[in-house]
Structure formats: C-alpha cells, structure tokens
Coordinates of N, CA, C and O in Angstrom, one line a residue:
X408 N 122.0 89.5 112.3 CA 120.9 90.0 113.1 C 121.2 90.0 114.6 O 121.6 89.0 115.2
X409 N 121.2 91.2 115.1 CA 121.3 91.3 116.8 C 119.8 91.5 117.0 O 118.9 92.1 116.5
X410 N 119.9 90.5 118.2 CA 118.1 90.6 118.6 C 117.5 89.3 118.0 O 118.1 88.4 117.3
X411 N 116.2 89.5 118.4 CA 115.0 88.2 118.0 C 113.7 88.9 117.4 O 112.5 88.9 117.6
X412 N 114.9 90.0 116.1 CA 112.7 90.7 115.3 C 112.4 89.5 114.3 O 113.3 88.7 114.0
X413 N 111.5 89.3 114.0 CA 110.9 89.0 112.7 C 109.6 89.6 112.7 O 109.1 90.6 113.2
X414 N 109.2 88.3 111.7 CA 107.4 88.7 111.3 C 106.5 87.9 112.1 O 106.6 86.7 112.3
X415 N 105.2 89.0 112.6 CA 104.4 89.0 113.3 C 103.1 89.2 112.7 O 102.6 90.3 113.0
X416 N 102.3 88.4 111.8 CA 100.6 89.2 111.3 C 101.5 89.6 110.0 O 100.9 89.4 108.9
X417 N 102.5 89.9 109.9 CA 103.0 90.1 108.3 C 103.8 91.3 108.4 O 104.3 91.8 107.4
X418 N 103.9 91.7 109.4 CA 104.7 92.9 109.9 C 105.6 92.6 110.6 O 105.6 91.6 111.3
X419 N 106.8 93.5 110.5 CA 108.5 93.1 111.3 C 108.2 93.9 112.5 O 107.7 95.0 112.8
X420 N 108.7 92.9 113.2 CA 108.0 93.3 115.0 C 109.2 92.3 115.6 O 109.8 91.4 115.0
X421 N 109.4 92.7 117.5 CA 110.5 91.7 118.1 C 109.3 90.3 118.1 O 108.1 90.2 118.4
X422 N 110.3 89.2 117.6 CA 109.0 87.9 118.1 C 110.2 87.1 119.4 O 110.2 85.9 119.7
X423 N 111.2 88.1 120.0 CA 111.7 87.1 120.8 C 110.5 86.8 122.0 O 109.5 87.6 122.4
X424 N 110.8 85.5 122.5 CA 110.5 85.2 123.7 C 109.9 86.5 124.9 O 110.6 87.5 125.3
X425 N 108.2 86.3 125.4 CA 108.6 87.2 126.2 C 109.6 87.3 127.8 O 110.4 86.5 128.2
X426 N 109.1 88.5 128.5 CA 110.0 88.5 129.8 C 109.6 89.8 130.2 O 109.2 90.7 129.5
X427 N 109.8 89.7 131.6 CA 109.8 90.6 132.4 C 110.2 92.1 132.5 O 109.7 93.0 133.3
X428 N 111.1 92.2 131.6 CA 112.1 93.7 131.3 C 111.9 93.8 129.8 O 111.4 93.0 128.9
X429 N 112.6 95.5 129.8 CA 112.3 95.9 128.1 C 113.7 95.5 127.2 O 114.7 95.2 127.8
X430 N 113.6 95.5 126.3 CA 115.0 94.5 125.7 C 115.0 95.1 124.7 O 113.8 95.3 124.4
X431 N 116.0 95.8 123.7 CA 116.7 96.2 122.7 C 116.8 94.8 121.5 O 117.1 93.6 121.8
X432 N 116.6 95.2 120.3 CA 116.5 94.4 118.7 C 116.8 95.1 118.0 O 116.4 96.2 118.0
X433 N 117.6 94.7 117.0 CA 118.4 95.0 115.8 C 118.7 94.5 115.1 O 119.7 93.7 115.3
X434 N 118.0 94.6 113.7 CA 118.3 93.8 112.4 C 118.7 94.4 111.4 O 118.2 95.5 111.2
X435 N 119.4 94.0 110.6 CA 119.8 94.8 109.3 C 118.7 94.2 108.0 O 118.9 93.1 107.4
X436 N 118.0 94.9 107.8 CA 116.8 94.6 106.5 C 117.7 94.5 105.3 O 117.1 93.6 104.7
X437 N 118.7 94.8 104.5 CA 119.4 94.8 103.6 C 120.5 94.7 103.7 O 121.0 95.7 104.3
X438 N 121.7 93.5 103.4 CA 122.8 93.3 103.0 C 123.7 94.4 102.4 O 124.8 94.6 102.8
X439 N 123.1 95.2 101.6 CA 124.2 96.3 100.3 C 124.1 97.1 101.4 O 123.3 97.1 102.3
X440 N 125.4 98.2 100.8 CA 125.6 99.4 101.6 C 125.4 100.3 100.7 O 126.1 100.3 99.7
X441 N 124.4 101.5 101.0 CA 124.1 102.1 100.7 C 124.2 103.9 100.9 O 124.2 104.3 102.1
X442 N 124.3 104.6 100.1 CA 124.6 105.8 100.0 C 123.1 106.5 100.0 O 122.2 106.1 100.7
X443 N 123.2 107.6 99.0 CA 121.8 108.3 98.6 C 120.9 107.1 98.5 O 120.9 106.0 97.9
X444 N 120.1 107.6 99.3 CA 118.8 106.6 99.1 C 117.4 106.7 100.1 O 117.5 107.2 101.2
X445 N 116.2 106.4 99.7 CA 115.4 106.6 100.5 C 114.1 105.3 100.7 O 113.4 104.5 100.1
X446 N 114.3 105.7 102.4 CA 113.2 104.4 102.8 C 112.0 104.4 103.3 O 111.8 105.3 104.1
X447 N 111.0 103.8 103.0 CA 109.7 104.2 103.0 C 109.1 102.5 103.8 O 109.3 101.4 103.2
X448 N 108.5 102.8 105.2 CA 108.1 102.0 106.0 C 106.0 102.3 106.4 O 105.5 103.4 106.3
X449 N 105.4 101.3 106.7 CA 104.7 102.3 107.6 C 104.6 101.6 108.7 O 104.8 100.4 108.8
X450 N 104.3 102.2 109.7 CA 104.3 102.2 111.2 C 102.5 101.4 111.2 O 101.5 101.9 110.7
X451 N 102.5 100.6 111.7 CA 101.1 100.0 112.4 C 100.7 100.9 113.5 O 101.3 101.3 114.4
X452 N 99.7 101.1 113.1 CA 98.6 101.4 114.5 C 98.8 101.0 115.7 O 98.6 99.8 115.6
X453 N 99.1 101.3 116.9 CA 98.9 100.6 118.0 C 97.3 100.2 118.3 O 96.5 101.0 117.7
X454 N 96.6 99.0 119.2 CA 95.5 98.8 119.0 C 94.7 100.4 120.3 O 95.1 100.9 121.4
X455 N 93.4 100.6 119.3 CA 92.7 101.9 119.5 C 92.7 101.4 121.2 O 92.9 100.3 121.7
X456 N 92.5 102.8 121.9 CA 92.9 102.8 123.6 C 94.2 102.4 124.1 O 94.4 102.6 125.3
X457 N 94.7 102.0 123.7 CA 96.3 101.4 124.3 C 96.9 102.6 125.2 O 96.8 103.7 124.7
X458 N 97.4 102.3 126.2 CA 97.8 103.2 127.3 C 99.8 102.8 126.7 O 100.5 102.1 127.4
X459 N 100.4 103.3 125.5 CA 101.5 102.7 125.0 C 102.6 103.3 126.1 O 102.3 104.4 126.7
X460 N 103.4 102.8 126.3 CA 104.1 102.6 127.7 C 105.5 103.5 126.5 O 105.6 103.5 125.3
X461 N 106.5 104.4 127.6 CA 107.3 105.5 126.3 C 108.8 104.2 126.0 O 109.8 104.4 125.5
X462 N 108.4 102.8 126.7 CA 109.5 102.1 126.1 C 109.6 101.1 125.1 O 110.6 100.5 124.9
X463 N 108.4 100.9 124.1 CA 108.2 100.7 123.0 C 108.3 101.6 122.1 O 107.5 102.5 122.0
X464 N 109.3 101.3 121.4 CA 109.9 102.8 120.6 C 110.5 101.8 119.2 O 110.1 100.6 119.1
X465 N 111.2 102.2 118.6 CA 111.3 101.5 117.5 C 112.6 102.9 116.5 O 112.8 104.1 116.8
X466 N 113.0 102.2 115.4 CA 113.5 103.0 114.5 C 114.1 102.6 112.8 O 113.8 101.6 112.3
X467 N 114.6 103.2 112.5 CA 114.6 102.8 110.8 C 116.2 103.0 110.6 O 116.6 104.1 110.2
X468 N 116.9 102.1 110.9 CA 118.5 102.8 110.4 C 119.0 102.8 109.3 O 119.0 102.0 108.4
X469 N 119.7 104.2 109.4 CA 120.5 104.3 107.7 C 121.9 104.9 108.2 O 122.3 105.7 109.1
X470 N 122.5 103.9 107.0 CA 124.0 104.2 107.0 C 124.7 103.5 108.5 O 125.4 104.1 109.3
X471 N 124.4 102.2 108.7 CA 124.8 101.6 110.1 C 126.4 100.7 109.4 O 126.6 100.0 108.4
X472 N 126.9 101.0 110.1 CA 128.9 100.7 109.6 C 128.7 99.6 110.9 O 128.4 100.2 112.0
X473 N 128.9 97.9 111.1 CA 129.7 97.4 111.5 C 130.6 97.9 112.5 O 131.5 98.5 111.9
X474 N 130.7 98.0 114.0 CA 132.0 98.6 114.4 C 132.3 99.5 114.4 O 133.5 99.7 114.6
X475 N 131.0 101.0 114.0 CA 131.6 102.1 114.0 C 130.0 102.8 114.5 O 130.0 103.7 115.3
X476 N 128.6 102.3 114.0 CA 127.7 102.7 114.1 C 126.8 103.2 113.1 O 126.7 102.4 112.1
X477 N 125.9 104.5 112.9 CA 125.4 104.8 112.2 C 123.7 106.4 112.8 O 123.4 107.0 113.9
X478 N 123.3 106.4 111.5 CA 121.7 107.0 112.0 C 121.1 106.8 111.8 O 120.9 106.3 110.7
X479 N 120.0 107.0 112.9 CA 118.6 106.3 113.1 C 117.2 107.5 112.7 O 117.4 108.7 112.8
X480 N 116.3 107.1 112.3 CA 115.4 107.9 112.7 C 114.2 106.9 113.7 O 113.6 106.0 113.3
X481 N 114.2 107.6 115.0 CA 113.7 107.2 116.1 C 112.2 107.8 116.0 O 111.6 108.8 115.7
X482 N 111.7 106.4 116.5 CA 109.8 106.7 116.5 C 109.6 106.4 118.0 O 109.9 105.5 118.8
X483 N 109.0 107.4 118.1 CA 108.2 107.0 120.1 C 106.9 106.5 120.0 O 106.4 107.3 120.8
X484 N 105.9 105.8 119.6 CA 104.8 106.1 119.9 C 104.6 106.0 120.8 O 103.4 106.1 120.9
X485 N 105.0 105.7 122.2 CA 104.2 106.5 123.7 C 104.1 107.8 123.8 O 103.1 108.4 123.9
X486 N 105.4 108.5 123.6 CA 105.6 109.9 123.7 C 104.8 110.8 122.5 O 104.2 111.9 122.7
X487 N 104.8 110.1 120.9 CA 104.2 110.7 120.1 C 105.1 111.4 119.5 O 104.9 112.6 119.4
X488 N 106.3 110.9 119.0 CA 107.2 112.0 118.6 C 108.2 111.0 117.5 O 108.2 109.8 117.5
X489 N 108.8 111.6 117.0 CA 110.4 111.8 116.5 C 111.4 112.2 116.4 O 111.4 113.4 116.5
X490 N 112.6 111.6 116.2 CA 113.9 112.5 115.9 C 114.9 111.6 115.0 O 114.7 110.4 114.9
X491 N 116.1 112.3 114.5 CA 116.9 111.7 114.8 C 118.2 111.3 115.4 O 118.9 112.3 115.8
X492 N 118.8 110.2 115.5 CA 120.0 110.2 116.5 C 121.3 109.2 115.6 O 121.4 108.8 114.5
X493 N 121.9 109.2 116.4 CA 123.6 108.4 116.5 C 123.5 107.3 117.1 O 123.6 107.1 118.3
X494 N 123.3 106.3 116.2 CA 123.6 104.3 116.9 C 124.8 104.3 117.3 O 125.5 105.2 116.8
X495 N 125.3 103.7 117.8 CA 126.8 103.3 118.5 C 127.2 101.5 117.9 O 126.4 100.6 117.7
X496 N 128.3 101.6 117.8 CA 128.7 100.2 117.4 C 127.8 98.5 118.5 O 127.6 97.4 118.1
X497 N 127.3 99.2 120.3 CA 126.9 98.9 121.1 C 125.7 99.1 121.2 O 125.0 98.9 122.1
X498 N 125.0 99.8 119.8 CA 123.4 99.6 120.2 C 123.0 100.8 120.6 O 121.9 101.1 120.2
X499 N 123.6 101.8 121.4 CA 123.2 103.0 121.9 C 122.6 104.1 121.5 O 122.6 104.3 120.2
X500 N 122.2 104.5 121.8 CA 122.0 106.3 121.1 C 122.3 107.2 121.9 O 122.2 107.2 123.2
X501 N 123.0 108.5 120.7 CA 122.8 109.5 121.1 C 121.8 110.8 120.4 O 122.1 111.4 119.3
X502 N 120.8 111.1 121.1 CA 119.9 111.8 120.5 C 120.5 113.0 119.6 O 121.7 113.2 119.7
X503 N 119.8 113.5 119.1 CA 119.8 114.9 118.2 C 118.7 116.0 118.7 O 117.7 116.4 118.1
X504 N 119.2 116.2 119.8 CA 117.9 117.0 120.9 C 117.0 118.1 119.3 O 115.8 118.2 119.3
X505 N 117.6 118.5 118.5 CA 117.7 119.8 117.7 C 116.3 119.2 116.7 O 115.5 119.7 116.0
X506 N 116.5 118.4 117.0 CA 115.5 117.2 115.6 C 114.4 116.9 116.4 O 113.7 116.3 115.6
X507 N 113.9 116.8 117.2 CA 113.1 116.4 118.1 C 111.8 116.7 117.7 O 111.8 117.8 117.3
X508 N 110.6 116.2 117.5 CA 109.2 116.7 117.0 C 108.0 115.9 117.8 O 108.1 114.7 118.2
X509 N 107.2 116.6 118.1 CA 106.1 116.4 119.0 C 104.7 116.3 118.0 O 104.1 117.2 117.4
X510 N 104.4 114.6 117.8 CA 103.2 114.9 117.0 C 102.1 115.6 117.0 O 101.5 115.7 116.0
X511 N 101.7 116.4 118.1 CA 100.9 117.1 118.5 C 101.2 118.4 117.6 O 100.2 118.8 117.0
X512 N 102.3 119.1 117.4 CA 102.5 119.7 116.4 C 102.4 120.0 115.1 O 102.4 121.1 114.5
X513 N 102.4 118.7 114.7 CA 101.7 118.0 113.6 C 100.6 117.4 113.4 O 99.6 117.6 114.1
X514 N 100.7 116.5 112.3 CA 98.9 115.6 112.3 C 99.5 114.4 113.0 O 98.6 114.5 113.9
X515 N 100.0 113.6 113.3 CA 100.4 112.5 113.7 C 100.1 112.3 115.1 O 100.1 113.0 116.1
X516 N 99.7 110.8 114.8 CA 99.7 110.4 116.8 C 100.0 108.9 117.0 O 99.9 108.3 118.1
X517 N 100.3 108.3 115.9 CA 100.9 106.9 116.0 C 100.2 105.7 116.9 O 100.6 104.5 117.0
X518 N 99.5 106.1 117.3 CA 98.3 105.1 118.5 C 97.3 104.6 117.5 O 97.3 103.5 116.9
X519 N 96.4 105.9 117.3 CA 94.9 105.3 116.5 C 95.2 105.2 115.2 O 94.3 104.6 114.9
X520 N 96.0 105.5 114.1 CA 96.4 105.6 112.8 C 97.6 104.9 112.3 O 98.5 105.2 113.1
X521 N 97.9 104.2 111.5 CA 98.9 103.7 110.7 C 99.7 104.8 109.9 O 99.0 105.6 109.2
X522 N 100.8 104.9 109.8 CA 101.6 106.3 109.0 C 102.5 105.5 108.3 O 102.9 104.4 108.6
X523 N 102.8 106.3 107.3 CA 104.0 106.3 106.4 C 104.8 106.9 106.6 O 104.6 108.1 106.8
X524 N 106.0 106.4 106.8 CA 106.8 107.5 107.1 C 108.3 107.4 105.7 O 108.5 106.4 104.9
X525 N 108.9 108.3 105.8 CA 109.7 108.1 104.6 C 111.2 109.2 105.1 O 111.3 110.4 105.3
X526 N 112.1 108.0 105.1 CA 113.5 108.8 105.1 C 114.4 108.9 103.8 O 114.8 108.0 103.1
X527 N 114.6 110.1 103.6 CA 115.5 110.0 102.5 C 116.8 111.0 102.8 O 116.8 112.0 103.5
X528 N 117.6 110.5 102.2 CA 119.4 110.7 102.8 C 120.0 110.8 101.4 O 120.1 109.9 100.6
X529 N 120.4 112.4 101.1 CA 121.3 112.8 100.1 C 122.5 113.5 100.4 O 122.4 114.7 100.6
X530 N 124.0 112.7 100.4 CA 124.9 113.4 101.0 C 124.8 113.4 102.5 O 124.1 112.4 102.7
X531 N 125.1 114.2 103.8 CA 125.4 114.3 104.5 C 123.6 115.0 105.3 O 123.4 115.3 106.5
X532 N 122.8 115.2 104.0 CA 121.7 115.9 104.7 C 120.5 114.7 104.9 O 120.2 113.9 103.9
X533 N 119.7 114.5 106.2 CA 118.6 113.5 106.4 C 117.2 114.3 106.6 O 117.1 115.1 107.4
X534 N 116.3 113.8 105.7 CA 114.6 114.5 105.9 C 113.6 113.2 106.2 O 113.5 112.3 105.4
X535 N 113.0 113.3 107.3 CA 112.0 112.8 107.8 C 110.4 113.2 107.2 O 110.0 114.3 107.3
X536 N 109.8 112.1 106.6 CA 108.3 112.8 106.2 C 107.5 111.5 106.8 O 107.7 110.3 106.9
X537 N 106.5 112.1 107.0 CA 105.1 111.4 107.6 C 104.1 111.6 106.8 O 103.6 112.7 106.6
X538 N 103.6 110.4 106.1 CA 102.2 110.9 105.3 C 102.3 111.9 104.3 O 101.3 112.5 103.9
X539 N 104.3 112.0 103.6 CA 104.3 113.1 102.7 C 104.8 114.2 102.9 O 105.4 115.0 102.1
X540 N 104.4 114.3 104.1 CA 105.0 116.1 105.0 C 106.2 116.1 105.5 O 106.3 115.4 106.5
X541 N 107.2 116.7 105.1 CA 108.2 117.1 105.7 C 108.3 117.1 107.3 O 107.9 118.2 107.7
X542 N 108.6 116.4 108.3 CA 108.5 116.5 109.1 C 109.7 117.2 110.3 O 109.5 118.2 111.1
X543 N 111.0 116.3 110.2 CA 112.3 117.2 110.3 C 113.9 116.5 109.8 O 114.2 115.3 109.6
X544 N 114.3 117.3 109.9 CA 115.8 116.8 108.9 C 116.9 117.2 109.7 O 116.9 117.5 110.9
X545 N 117.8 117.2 108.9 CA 119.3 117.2 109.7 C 120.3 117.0 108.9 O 120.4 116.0 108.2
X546 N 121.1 117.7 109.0 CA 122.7 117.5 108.7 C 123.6 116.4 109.3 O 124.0 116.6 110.5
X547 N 124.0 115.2 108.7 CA 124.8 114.5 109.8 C 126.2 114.5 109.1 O 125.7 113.8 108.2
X548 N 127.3 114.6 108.7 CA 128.9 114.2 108.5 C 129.3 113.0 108.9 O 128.7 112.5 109.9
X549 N 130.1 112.3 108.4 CA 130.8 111.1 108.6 C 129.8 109.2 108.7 O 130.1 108.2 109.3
X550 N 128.8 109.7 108.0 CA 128.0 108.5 108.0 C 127.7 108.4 106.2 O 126.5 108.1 105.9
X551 N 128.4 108.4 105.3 CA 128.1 108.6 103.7 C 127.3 107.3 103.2 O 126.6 107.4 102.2
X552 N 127.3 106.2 103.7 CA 127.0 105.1 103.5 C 126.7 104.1 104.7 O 127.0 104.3 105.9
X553 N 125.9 102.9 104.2 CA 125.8 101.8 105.1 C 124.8 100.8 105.2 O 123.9 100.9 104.4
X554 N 124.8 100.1 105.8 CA 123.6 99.2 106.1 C 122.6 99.2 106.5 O 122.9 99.3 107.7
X555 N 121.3 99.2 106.4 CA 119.8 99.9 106.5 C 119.4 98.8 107.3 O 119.9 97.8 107.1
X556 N 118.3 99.0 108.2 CA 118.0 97.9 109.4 C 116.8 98.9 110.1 O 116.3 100.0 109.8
X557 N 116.5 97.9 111.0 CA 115.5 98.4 111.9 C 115.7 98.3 113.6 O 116.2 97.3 114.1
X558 N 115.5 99.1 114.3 CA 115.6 98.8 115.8 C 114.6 99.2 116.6 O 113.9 100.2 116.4
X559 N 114.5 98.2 117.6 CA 112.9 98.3 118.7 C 113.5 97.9 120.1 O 114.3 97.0 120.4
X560 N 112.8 98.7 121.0 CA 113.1 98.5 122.6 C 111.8 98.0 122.6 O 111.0 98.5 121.9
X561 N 111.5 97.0 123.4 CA 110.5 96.1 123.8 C 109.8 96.7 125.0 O 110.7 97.0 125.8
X562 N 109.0 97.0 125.4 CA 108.2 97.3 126.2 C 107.8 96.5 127.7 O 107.4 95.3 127.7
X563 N 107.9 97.0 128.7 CA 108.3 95.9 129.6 C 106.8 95.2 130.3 O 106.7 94.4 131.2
X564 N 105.8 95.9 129.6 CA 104.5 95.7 130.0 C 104.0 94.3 128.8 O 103.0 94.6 128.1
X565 N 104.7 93.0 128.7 CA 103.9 92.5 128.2 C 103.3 91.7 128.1 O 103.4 90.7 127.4
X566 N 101.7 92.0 129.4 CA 100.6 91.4 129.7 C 99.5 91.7 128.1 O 98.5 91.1 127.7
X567 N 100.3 92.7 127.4 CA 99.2 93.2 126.1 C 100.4 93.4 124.9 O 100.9 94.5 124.7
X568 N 100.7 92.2 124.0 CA 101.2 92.2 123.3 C 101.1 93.0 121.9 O 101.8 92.9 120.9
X569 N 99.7 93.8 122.1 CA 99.6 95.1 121.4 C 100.4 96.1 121.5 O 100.8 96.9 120.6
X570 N 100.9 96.2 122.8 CA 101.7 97.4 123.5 C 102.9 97.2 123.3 O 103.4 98.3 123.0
X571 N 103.8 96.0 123.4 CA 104.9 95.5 123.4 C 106.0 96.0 122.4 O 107.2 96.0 122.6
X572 N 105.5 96.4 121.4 CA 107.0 97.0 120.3 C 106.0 97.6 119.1 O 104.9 97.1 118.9
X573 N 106.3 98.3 118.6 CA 106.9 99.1 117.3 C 106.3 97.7 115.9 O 107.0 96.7 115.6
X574 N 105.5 98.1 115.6 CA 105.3 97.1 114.1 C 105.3 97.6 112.9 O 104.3 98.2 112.6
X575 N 106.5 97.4 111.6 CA 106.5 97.8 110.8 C 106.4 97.1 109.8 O 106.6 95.9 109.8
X576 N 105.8 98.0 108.3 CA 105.5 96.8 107.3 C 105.9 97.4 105.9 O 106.8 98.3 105.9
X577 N 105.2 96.8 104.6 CA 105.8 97.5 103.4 C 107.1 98.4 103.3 O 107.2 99.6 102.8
X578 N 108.1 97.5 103.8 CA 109.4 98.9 103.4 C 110.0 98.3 102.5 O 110.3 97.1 102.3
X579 N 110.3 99.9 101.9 CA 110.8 99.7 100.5 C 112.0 100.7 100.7 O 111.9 101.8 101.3
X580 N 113.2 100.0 100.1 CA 114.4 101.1 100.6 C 115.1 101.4 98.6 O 115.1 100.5 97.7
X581 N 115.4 102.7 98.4 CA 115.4 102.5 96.6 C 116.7 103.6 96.9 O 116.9 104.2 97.9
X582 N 117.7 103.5 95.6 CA 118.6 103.9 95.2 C 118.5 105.7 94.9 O 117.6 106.0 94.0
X583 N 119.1 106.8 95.4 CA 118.2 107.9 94.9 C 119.9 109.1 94.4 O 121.0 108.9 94.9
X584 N 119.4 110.1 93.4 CA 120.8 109.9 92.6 C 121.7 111.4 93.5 O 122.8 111.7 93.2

C-alpha cells in the first residue's frame, strides 16, 4: 500500500493524518493479477452544497504492473467528469485528452448523487459505465494484465472533511472471459 487510504463510515477513503496540502494515495484492493475483467465501485455522494475543490479526485486502477505502471479510470467530482489515463511506476498520470467526459453531457454530477460506476477491460479495449450507460472507452496496448487498486489526491481544503477525497464503496472486481 502507498499512501494512508482505508475505511472511513465503511467506505475506502484517504484516513491519513490531516495537513495543510493535497497529497496523492494508492492502494492495491487485490493481490491477483488480472486480465479480462470487470470492476464495479460506487462513488459516495459528496455532502449536498459542497463547494468540492477540482483536487479531490480519486480513481479505479486496472492492470497496475509494479515498476512499470498501469490504467486508471479517473473521477473528478469538482470538475464533474471522467477519463481515462496512464499511471506511471511514480504515481503520475498521463491523461487520455480523447476520453475526457463532462457530466453535464450526461446524467451524472457526483456532488448530490451516489453512482455506480463499472469498468470493464477485454483485451486491450477499456469501457467506462455510470449507472449502466456506456459512458467512454478506449483502446490501450501494452497493459494485458495487473493489479487492481484505487487512487485519491486529497484535497487541500480540509476544514470540511466532506470535501477532502473521493469515497468509495461495494467494489466488486470478477473474472470476465
């Protein structure tokens, strides 16, 4: 485990220590390495009115290699959006400008509502769904397998520990052929 996530209310959320600045967490939810397969999380509500700040962000990693990296599917709820991107062995990303989605375009707004969201990864192709709906996908190469985890940037506002990170619950990650 890099980082300080656990359980918070019963949901996986950062419980490090707070501070002053926003801080990067990363945990691997599953030991096996995994191929075809799909994960189904849902995203907690932020609490109703929250002014959510765009550096509490959060994501669902699949196919993360030890020392080489992996892909993420990245949740904004300040911004209201998704995509996915490229982990770095260092935690990094590199977005997938092409994947980018604006919940406004859809039903989603991740503030007042709890969502489901569901990634599933067959071969080299990744589909993002919210609540069921196709939301967006992607072609990635050279990620066939790996380690499934979660990652959250912390939010640097936290006077309101509502606002502070990304809370996720019921995930269920299954074998798919």
């Amino acid at each position: 485990i890099y980082g300080e996530t656990g359980k918070a209310n019963g949901k996986s959320t950062v419980v490090a220590p707070f501070n002053e600045t926003t801080s990067k967490h990363f945990s691997v939810v599953s030991d096996l390495y995994w191929d075809n397969l799909s994960i189904d999380i849902e995203l907690s509500a932020f609490r109703t009115g929250s002014n959510i700040a765009d550096k509490a962000d959060g994501a669902i990693i699949v196919h993360y290699l030890p020392g080489k990296g992996g892909v993420g599917l990245l949740i904004y709820p300040g911004s209201n959006g998704i995509q996915f991107g490229l982990i770095d062995s260092f935690r990094e990303w590199t977005l997938l400008d092409s994947t980018f989605v604006k919940g406004s375009n859809f039903t989603f707004d991740f503030i007042y509502n709890p969502y489901a969201i569901r990634v599933e990864v067959r071969g080299d192709t990744y589909l993002a769904y919210i609540n069921g709906e196709l939301i967006t996908s992607a072609t990635i190469p050279d990620y066939d397998y790996g380690l499934t985890g979660l990652w959250m940037s912390t939010n640097s506002n936290i006077n309101d520990p509502d606002i502070y990170a990304p809370r996720f619950e019921y995930i269920t990650i299954e074998s798919l052929p």
